[in-house]
PDB file of C-alpha atoms in Angstrom:
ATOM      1  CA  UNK A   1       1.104 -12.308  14.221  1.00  0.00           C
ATOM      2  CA  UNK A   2       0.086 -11.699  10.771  1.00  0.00           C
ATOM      3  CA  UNK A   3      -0.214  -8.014   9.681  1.00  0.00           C
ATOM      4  CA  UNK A   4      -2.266  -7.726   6.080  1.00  0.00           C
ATOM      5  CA  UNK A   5      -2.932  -4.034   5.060  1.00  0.00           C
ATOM      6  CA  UNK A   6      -5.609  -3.629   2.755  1.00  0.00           C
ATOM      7  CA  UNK A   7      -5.563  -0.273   0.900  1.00  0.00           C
ATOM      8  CA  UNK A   8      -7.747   1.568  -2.245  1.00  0.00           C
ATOM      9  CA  UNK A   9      -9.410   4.333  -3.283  1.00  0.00           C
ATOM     10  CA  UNK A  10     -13.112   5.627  -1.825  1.00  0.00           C
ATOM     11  CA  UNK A  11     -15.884   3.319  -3.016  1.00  0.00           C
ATOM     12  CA  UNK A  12     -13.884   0.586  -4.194  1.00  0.00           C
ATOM     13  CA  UNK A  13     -15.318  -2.032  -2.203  1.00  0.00           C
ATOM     14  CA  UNK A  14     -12.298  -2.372   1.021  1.00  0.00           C
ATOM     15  CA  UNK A  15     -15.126  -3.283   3.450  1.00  0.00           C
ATOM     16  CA  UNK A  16     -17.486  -5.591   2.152  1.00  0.00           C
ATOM     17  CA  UNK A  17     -14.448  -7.588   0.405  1.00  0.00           C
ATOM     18  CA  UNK A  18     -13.015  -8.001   4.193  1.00  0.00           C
ATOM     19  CA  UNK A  19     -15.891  -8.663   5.624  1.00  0.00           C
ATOM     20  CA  UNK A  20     -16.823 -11.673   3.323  1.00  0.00           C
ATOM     21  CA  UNK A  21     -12.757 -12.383   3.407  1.00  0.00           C
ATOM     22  CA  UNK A  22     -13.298 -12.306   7.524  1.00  0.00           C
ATOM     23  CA  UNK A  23     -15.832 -14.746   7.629  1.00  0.00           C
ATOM     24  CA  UNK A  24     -13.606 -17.356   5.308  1.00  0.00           C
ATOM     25  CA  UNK A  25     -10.466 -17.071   7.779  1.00  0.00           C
ATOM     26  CA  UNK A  26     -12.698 -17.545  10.217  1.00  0.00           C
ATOM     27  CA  UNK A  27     -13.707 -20.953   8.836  1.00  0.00           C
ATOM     28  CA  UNK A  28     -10.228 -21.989   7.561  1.00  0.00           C
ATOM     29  CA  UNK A  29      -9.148 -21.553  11.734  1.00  0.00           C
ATOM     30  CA  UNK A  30      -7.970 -18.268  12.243  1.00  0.00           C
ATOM     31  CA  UNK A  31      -8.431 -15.482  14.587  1.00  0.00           C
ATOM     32  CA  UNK A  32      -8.535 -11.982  12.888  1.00  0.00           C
ATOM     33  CA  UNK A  33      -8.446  -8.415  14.888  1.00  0.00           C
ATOM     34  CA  UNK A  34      -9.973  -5.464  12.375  1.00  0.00           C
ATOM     35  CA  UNK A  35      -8.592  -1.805  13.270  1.00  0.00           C
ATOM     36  CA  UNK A  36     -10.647   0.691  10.642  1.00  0.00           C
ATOM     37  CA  UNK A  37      -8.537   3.594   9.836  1.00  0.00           C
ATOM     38  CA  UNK A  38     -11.238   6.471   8.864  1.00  0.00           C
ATOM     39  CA  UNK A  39     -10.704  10.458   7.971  1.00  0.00           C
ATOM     40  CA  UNK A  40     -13.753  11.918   9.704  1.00  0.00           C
ATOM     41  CA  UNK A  41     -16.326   9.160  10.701  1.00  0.00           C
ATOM     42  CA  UNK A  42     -17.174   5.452   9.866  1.00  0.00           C
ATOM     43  CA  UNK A  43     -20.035   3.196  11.292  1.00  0.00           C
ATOM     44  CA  UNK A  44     -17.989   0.041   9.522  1.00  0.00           C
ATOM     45  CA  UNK A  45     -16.925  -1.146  12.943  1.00  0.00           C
ATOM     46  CA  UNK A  46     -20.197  -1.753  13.498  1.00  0.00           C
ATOM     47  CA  UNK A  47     -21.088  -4.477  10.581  1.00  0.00           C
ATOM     48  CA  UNK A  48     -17.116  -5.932  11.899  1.00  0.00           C
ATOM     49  CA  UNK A  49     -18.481  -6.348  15.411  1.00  0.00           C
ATOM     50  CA  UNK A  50     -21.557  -8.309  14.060  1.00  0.00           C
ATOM     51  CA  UNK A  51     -19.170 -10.935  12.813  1.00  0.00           C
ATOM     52  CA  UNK A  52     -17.661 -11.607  16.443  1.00  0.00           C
ATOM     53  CA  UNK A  53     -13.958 -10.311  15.829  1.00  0.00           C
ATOM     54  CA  UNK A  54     -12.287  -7.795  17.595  1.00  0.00           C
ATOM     55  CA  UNK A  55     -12.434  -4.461  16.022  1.00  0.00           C
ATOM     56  CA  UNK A  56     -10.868  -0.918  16.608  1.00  0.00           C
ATOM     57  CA  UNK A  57     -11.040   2.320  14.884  1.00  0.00           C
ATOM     58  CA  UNK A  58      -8.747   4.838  14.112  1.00  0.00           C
ATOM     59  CA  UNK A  59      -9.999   8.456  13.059  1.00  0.00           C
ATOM     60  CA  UNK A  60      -6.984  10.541  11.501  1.00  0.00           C
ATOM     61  CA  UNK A  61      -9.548  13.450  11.210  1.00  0.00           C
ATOM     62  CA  UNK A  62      -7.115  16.663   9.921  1.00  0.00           C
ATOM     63  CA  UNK A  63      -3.958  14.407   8.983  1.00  0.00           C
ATOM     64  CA  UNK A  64      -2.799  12.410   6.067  1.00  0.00           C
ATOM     65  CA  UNK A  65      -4.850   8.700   7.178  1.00  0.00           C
ATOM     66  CA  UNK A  66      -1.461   6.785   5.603  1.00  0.00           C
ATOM     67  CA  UNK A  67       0.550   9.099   7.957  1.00  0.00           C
ATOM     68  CA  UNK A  68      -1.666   8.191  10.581  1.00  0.00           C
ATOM     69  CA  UNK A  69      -1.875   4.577  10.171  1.00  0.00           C
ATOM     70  CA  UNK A  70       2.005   4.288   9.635  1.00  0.00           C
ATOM     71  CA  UNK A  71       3.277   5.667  12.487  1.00  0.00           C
ATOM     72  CA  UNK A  72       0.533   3.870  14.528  1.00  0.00           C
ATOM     73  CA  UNK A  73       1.384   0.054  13.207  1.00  0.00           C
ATOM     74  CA  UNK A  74       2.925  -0.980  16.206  1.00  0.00           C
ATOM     75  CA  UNK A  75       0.205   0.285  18.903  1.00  0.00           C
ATOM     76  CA  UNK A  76      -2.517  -1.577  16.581  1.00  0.00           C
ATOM     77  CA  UNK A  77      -0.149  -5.016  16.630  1.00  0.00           C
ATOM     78  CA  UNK A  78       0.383  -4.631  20.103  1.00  0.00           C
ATOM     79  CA  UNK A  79      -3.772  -4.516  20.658  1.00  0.00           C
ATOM     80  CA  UNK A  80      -4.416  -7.463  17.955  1.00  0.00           C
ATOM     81  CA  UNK A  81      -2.262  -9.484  20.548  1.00  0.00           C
ATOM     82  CA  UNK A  82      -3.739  -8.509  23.495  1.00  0.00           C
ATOM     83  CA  UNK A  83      -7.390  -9.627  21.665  1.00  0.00           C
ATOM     84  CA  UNK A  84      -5.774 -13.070  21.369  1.00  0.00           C
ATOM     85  CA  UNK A  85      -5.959 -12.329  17.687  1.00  0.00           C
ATOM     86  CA  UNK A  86      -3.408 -14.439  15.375  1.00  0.00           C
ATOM     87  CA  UNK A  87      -4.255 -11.987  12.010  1.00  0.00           C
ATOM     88  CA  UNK A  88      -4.387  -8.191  12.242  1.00  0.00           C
ATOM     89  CA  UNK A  89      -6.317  -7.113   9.167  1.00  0.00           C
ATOM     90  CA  UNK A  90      -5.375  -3.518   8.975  1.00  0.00           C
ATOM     91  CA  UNK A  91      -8.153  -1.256   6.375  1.00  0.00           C
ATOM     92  CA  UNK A  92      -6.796   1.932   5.642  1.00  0.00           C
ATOM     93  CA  UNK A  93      -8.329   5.149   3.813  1.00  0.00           C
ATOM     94  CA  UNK A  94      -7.194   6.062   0.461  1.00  0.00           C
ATOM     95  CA  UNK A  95      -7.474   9.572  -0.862  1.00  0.00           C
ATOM     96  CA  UNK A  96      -5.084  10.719  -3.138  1.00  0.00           C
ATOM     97  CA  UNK A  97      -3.846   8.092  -5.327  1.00  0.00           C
ATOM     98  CA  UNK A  98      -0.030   8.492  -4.213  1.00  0.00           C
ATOM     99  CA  UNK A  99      -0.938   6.714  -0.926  1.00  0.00           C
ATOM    100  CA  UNK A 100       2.189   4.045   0.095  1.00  0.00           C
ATOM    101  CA  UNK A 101       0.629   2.806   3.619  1.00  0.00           C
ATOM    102  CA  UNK A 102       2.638  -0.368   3.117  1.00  0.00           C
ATOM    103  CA  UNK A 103       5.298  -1.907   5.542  1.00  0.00           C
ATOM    104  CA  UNK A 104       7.942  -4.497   3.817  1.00  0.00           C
ATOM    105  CA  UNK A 105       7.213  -6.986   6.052  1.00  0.00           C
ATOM    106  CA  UNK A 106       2.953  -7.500   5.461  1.00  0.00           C
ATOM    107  CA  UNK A 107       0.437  -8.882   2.796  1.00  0.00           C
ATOM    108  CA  UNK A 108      -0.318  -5.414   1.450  1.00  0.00           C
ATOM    109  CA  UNK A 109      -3.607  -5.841  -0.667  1.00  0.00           C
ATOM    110  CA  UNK A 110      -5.017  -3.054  -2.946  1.00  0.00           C
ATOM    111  CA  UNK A 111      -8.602  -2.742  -3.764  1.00  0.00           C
ATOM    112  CA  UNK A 112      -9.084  -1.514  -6.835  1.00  0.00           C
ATOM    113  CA  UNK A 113     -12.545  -0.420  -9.010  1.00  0.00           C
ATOM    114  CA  UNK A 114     -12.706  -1.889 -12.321  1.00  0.00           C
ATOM    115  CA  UNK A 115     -15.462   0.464 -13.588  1.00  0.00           C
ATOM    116  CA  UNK A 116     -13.407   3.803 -12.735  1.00  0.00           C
ATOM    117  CA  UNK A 117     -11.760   2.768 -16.578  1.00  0.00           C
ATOM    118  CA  UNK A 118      -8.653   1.027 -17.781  1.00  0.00           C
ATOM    119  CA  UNK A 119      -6.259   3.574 -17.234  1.00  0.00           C
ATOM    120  CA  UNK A 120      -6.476   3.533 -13.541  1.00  0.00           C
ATOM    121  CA  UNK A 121      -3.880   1.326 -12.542  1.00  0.00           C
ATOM    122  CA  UNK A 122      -1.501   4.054 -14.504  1.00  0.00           C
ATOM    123  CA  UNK A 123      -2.427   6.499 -12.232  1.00  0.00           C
ATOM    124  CA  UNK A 124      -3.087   4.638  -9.107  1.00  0.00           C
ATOM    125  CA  UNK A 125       0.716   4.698  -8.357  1.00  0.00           C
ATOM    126  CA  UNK A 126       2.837   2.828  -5.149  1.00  0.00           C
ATOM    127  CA  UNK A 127      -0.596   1.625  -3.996  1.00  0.00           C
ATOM    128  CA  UNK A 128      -1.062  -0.849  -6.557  1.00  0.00           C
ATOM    129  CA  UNK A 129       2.669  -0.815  -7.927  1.00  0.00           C
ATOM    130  CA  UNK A 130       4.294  -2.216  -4.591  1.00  0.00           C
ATOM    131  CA  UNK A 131       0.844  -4.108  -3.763  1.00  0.00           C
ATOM    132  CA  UNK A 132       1.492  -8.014  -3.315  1.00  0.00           C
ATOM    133  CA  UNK A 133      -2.460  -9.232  -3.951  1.00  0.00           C
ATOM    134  CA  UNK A 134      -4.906  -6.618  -6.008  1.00  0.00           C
ATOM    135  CA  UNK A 135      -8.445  -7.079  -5.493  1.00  0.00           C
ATOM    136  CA  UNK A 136     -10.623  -6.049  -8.764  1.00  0.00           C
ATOM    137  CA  UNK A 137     -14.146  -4.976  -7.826  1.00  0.00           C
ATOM    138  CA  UNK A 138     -17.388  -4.486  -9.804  1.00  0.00           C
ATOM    139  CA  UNK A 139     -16.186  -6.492 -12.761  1.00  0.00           C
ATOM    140  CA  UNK A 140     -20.046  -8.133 -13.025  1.00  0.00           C
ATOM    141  CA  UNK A 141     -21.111  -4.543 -14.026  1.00  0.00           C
ATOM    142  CA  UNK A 142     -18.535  -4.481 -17.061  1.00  0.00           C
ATOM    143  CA  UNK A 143     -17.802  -6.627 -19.971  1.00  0.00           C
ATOM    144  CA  UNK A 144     -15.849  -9.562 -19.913  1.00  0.00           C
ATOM    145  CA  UNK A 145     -13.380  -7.771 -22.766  1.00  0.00           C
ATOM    146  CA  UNK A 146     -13.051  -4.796 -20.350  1.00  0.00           C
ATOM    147  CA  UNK A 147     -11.736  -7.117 -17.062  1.00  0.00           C
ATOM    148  CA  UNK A 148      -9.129  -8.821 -19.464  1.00  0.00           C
ATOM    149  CA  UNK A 149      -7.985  -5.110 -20.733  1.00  0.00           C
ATOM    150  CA  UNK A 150      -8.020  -3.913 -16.986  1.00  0.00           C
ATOM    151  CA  UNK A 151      -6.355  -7.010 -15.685  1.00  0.00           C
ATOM    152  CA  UNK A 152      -3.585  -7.023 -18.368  1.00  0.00           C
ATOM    153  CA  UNK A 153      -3.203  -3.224 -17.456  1.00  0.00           C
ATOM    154  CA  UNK A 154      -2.735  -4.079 -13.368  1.00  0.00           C
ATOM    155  CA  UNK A 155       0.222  -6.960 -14.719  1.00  0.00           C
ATOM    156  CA  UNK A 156       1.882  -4.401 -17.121  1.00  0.00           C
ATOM    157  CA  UNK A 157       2.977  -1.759 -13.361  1.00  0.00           C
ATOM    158  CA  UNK A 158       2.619  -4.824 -10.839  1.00  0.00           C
ATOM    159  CA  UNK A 159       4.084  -8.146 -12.632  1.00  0.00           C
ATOM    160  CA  UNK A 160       4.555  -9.863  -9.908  1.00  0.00           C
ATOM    161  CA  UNK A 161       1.381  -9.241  -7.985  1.00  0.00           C
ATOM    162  CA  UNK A 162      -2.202 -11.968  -7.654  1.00  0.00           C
ATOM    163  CA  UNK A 163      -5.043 -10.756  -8.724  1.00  0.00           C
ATOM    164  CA  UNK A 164      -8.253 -11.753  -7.127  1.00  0.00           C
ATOM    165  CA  UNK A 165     -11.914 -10.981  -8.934  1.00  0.00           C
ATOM    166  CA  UNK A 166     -14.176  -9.936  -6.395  1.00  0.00           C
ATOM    167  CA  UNK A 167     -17.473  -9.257  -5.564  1.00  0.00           C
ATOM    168  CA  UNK A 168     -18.417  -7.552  -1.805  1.00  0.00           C
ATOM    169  CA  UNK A 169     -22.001  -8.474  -2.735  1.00  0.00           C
ATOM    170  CA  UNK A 170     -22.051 -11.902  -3.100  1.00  0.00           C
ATOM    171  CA  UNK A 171     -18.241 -13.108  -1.549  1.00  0.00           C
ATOM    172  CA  UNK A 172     -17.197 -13.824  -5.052  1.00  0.00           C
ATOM    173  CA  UNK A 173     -13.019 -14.459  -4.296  1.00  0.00           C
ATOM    174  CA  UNK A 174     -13.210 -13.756  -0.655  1.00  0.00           C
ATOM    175  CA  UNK A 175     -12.223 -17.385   0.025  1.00  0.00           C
ATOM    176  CA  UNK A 176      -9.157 -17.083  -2.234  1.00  0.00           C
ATOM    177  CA  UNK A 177      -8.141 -13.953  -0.469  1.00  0.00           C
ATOM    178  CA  UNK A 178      -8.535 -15.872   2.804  1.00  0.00           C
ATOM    179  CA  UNK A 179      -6.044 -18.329   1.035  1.00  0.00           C
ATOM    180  CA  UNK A 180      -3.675 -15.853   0.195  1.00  0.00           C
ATOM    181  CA  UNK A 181      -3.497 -14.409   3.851  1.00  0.00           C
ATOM    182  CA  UNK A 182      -3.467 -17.354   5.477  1.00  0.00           C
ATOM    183  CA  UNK A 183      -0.459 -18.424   3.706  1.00  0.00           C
ATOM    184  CA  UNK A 184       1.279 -15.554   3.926  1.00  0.00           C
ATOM    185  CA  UNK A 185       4.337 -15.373   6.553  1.00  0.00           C
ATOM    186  CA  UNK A 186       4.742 -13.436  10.507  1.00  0.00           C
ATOM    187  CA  UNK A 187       5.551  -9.954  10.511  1.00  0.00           C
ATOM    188  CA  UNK A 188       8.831  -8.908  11.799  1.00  0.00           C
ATOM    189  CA  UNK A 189       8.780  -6.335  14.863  1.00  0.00           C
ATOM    190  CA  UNK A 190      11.506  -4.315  12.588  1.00  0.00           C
ATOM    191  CA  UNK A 191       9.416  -2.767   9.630  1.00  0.00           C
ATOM    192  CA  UNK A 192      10.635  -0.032   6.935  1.00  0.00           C
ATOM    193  CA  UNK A 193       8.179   1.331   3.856  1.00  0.00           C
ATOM    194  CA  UNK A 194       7.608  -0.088   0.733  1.00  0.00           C
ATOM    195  CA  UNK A 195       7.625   3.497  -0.926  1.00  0.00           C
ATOM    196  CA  UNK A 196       7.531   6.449   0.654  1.00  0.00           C
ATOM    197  CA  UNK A 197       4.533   8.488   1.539  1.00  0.00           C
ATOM    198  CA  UNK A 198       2.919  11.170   0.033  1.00  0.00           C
ATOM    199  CA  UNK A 199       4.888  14.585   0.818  1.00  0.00           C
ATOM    200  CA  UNK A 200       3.453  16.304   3.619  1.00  0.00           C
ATOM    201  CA  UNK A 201       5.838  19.293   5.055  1.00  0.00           C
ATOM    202  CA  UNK A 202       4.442  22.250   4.124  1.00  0.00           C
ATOM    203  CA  UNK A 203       2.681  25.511   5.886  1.00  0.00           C
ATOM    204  CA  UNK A 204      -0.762  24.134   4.549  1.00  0.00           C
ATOM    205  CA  UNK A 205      -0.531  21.157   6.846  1.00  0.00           C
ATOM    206  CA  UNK A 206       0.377  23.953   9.670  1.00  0.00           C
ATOM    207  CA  UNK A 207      -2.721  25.553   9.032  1.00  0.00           C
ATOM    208  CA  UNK A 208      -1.819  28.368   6.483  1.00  0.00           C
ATOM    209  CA  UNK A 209      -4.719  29.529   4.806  1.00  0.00           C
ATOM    210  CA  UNK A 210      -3.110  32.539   2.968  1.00  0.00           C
ATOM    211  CA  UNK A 211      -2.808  31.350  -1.306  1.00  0.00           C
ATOM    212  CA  UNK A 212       0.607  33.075  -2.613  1.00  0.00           C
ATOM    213  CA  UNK A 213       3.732  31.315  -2.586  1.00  0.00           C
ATOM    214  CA  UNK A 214       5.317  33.604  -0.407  1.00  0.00           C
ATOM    215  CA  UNK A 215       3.547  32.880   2.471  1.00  0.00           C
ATOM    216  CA  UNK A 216       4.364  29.488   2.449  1.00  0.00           C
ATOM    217  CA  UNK A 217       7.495  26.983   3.064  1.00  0.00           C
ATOM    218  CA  UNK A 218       8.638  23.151   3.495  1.00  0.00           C
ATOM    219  CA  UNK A 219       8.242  21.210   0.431  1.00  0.00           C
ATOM    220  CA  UNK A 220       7.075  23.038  -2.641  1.00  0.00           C
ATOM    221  CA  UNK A 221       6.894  21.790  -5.702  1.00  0.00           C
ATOM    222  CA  UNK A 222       6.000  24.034  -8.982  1.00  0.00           C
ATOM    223  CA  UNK A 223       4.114  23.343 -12.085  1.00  0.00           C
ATOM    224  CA  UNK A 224       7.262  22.841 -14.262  1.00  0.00           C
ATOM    225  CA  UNK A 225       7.789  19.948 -11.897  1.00  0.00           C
ATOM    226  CA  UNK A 226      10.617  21.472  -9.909  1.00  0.00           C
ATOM    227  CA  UNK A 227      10.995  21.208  -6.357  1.00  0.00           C
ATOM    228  CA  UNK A 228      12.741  22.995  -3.505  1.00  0.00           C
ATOM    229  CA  UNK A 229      12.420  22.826   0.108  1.00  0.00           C
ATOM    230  CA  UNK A 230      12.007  26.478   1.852  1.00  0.00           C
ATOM    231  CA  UNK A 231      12.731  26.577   5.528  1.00  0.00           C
ATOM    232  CA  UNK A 232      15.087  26.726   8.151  1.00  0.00           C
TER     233      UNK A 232
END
């Protein structure tokens, strides 16, 4: 079994790319499983199911999605084979731009919006830093001048990564993707993180509502950039 995990922000593109991407493994002989990792709701599984694949969603609702999907990696492998599925293409919410949803032992692909501006891949963090294949969306809707600036910027904190130009309009580099997965090797059953994820102990993820600082503990970090952990 093949695990890919296919991560970036809101709006960049994550579904149409895999859906053009699914319908070029398809043709090069594979068998993919989709599990759709949502906050609140998604209808995606719905334009998956059209295509014929097995498809399963996942809604993390009130917790971290990355948390969710993380901790859930084996359950989803475990269904993929059941489906008779030789590819699990894992998509996975982004939110905060410190997301790390990637296992060592995957094809961890970031999909990444070239019109959000060239600095973006210095902010984007372990999600494109630790990525092995970045996707670049909505070039046709900038200049040529601006994709070189924005690639060169993705090579300068990911050197060793591939970078595929797509389009989830038209399919534009879907078949290269479909290269790129299908060459990539079996996942292990013994996986560790790339990076770790976001920080999430803290009384606000308990459900403290209360703003002052004394009211809350776990990780806290203050604007000087200090950090202390406050707790039993």
């Amino acid at each position: 079994m093949k695990l890919v995990v296919l991560a970036g922000t809101p709006g960049s593109g994550k579904t149409s790319v895999l859906l053009h991407t699914i319908k070029a493994l398809v043709s090069l002989g594979n068998s993919p499983a989709v599990v759709k990792i949502d906050c609140l709701w998604t209808d995606d599984d719905q334009k998956f199911k059209r295509l014929e694949i097995p498809v399963r969603v996942g809604l993390a609702k009130d917790m971290c999605p990355d948390h969710f999907t993380i901790y859930n990696i084996e359950d989803m492998l475990k269904w993929a084979g059941s489906q008779g599925a030789d590819i699990l293409l894992n998509e996975t919410a982004g939110l905060c731009l410190r997301c790390a949803p990637y296992p060592d032992d995957c094809l961890a692909v970031c999909v990444i919006d070239v019109t959000t501006g060239p600095n973006t891949p210095l902010k984007v963090g372990p999600l494109l830093t630790t990525a092995d294949v970045v996707v670049m969306t909505k070039g046709d809707v900038v200049s040529q001048a601006e994709r070189e600036v924005f690639r060169e910027r993705v090579l300068d904190v990911n050197p060793g990564c591939s970078i595929v130009e797509a389009n989830g309009l038209t399919g534009k580099g879907s078949f290269e993707l479909a290269e790129l997965i299908s060459a990539s090797p079996c996942t292990g059953t013994e996986m560790e993180l790339r990076y770790n994820p976001p920080l999430a102990i803290c009384s606000l993820c308990t459900g403290e509502m209360r703003v002052a600082r004394k009211h809350h503990m776990g990780v806290l970090r203050s604007l000087d950039g200090s950090m202390e952990y406050r707790g039993e």
